[in-house]
Tab-separated table of C-alpha atoms in Angstrom:
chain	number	residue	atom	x	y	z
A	1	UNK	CA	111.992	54.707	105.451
A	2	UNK	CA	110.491	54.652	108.857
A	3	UNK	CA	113.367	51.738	110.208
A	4	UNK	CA	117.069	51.868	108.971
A	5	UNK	CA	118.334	48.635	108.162
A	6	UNK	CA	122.027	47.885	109.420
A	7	UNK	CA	123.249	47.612	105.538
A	8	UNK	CA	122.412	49.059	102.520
A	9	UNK	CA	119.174	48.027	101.575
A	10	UNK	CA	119.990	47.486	97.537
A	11	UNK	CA	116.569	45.919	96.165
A	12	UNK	CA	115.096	42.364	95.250
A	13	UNK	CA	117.254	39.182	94.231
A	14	UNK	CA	114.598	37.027	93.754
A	15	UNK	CA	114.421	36.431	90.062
A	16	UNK	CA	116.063	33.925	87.754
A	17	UNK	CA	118.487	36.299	86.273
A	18	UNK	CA	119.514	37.730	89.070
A	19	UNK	CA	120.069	33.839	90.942
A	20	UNK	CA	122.682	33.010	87.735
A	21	UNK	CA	124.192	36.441	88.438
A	22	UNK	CA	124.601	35.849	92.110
A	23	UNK	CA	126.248	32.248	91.776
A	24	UNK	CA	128.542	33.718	89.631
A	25	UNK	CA	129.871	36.581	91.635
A	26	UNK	CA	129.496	33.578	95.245
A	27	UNK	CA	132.438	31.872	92.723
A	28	UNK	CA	134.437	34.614	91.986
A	29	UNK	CA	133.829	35.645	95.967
A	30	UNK	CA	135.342	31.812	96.901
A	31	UNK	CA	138.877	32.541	95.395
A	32	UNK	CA	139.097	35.642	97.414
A	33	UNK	CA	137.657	38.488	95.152
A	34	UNK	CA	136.785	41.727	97.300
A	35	UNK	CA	134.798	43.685	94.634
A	36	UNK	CA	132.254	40.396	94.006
A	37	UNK	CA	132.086	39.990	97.951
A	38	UNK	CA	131.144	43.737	98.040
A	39	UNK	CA	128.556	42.859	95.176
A	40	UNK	CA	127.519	39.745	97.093
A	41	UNK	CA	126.941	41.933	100.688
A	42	UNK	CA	125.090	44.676	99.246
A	43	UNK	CA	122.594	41.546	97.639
A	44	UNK	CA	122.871	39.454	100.357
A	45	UNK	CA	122.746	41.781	103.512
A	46	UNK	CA	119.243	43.272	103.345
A	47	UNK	CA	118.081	39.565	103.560
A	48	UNK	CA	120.108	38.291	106.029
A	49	UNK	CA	118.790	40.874	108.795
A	50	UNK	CA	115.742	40.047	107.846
A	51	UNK	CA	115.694	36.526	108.288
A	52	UNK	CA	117.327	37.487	111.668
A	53	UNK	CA	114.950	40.531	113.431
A	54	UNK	CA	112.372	37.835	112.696
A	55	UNK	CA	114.012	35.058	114.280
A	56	UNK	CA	115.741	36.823	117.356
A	57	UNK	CA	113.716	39.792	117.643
A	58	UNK	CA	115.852	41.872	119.743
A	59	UNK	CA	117.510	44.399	117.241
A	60	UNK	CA	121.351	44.858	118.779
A	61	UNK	CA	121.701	40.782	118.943
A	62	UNK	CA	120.300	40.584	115.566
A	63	UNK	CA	122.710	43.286	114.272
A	64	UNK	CA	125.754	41.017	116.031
A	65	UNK	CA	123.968	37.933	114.180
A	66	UNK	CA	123.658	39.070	110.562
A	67	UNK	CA	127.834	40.540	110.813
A	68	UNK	CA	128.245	36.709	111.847
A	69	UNK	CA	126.150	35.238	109.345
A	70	UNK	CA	127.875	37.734	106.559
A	71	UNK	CA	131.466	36.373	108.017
A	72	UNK	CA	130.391	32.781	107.765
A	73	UNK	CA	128.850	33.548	103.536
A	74	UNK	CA	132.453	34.783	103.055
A	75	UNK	CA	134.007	31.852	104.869
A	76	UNK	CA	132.085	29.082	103.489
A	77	UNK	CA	131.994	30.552	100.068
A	78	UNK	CA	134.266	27.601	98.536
A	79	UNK	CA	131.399	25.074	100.122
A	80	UNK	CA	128.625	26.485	97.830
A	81	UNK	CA	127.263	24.284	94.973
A	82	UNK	CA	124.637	26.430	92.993
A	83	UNK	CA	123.171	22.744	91.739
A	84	UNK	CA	121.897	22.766	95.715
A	85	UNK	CA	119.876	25.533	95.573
A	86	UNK	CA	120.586	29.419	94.895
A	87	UNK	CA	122.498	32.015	96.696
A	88	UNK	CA	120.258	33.691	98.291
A	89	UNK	CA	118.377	30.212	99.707
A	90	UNK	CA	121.915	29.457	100.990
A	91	UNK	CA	122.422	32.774	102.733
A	92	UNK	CA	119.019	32.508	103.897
A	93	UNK	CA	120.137	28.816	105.400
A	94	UNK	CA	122.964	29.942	106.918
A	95	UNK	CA	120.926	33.171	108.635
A	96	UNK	CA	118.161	31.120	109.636
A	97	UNK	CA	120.166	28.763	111.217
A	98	UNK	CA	122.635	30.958	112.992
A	99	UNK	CA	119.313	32.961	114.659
A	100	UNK	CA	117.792	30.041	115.611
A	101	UNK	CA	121.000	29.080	117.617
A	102	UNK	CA	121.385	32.489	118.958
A	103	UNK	CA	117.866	32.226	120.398
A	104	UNK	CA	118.469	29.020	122.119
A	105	UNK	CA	121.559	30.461	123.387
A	106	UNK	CA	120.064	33.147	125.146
A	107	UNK	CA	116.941	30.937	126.239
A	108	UNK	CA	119.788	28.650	127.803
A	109	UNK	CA	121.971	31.223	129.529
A	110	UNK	CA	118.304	32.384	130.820
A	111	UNK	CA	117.145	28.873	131.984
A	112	UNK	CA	121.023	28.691	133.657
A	113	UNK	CA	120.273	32.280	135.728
A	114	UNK	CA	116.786	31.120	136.450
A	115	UNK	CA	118.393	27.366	138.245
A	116	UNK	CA	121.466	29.569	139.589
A	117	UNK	CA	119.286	31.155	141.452
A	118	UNK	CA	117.359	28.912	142.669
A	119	UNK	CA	120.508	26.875	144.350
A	120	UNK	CA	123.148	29.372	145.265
A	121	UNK	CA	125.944	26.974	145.513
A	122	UNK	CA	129.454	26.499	143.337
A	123	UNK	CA	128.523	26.774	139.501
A	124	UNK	CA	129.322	23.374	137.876
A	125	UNK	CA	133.137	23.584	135.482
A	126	UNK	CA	130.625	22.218	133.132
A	127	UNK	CA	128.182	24.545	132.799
A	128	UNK	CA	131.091	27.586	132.832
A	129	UNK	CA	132.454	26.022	129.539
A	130	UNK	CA	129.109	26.040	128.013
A	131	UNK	CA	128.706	29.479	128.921
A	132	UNK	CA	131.870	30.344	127.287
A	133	UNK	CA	131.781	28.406	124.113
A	134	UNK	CA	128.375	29.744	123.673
A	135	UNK	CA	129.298	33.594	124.411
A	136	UNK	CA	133.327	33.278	122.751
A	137	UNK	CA	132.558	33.629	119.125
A	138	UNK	CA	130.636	37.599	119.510
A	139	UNK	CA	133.063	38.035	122.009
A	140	UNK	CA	136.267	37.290	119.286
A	141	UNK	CA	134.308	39.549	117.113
A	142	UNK	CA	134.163	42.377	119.243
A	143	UNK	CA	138.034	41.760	119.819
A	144	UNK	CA	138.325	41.879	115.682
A	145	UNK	CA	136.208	45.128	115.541
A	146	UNK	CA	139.070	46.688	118.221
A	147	UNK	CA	141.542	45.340	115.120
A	148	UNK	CA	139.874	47.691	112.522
A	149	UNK	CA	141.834	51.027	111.832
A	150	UNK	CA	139.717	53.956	113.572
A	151	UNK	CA	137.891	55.166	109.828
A	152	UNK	CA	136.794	51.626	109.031
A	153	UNK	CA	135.621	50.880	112.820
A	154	UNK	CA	133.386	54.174	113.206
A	155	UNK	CA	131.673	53.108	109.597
A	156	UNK	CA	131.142	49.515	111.105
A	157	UNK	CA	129.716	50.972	114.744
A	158	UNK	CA	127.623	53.009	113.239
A	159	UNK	CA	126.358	50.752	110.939
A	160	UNK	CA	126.004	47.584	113.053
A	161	UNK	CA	125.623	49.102	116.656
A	162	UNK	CA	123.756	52.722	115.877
A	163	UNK	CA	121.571	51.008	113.130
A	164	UNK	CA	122.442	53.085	110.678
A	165	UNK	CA	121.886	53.097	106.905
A	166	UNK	CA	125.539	53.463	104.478
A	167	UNK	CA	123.841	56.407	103.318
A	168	UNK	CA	123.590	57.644	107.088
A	169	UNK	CA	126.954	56.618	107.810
A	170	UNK	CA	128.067	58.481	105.039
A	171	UNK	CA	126.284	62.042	106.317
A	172	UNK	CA	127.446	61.148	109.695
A	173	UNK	CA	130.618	61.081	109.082
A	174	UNK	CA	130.822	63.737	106.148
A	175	UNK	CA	131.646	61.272	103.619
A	176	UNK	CA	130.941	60.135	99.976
A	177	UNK	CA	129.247	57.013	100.008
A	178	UNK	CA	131.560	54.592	97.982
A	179	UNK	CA	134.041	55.572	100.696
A	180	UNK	CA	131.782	54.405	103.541
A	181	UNK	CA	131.138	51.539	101.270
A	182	UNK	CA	134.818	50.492	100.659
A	183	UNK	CA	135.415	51.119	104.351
A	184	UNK	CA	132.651	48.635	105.332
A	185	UNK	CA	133.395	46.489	102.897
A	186	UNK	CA	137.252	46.268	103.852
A	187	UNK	CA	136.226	46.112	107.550
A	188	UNK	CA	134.559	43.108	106.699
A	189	UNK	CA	137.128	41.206	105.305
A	190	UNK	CA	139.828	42.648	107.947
A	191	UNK	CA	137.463	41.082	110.457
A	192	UNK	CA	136.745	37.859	108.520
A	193	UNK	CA	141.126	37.538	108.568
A	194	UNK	CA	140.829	38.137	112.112
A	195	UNK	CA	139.021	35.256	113.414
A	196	UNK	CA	140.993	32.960	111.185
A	197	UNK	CA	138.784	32.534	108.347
A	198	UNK	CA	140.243	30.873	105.102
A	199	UNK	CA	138.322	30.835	101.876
């Protein structure tokens, strides 16, 4: 492939089947199992970024957008009712949604520089707190990624900020794959306990 993904790109999840499969492992995910979240991100992930290149378009915030979106699946897990629709148009919600905020964020901060510098005066206390409550929740994830031990924060740089595949994380770092996955996968979570998440 001409374009590594940020995740492991692990196939289709369109079918029936594999919907009933998926609902099953987002239960088992919403009383705190790691091995069905793992499951669930190697499904779910591939999508997600998706959903998000298309939306944001700019690769590094869409990188920072799917980690968020995969953090909010894992937090929100208890809140999914597969009677509402399947996994994968949930995650899909959640992505589409989160993108589509990200975008107006930055078209916002860019409309603020563009009036800023129009009239050079004091900046508004307003307008400061909506700068920081839209910028605080990357910048608590960056703090979280600083939280990670040193093996399981290389995996995640590479794979979120480098663009790198698990398999090229894995070579890049001399090794085996289910390592790299495991690190990534307990990254993750570490992260997800960072910023206060409960499931």
């Amino acid at each position: 492939m001409n374009q590594p993904l940020p995740f492991d790109h692990t196939g289709h999840t369109g079918h029936t089947g594999r919907a009933a499969e998926l609902a099953e492992v987002m239960q088992k995910v919403a009383h705190g199992d790691k091995h069905a979240f793992s499951a669930l991100y190697d499904a779910l992930a591939p999508l997600v970024f998706g959903i998000v290149i298309k939306v944001v378009r700019d690769r590094a915030q869409s990188e920072e957008v799917a980690q968020e979106v995969m953090i909010d699946v894992w937090r929100q897990a208890a809140r999914y009712r597969a009677e509402a629709g399947s996994v994968t148009t949930w995650a899909a919600t959640i992505a589409h949604r989160r993108a589509v905020d990200r975008v107006r964020s930055a078209q916002a901060s860019a409309d603020r520089e563009h009036t800023r510098a129009a009239r050079e005066h004091e900046t508004a206390f307003d307008e400061v707190s909506e700068q920081v409550e839209t910028r605080l929740e990357s910048e608590q994830v960056r703090r979280c990624l600083r939280g990670l031990t040193e093996l399981q924060r290389q995996a995640v740089t590479l794979a979120y900020y480098r663009g790198l595949t698990y398999r090229e994380v894995a070579q890049a770092l001399r090794t085996p794959l289910p390592t790299i996955k495991t690190r990534m996968r307990d990254g993750l979570i570490r992260l997800r306990d960072c910023m206060g998440v409960t499931t």
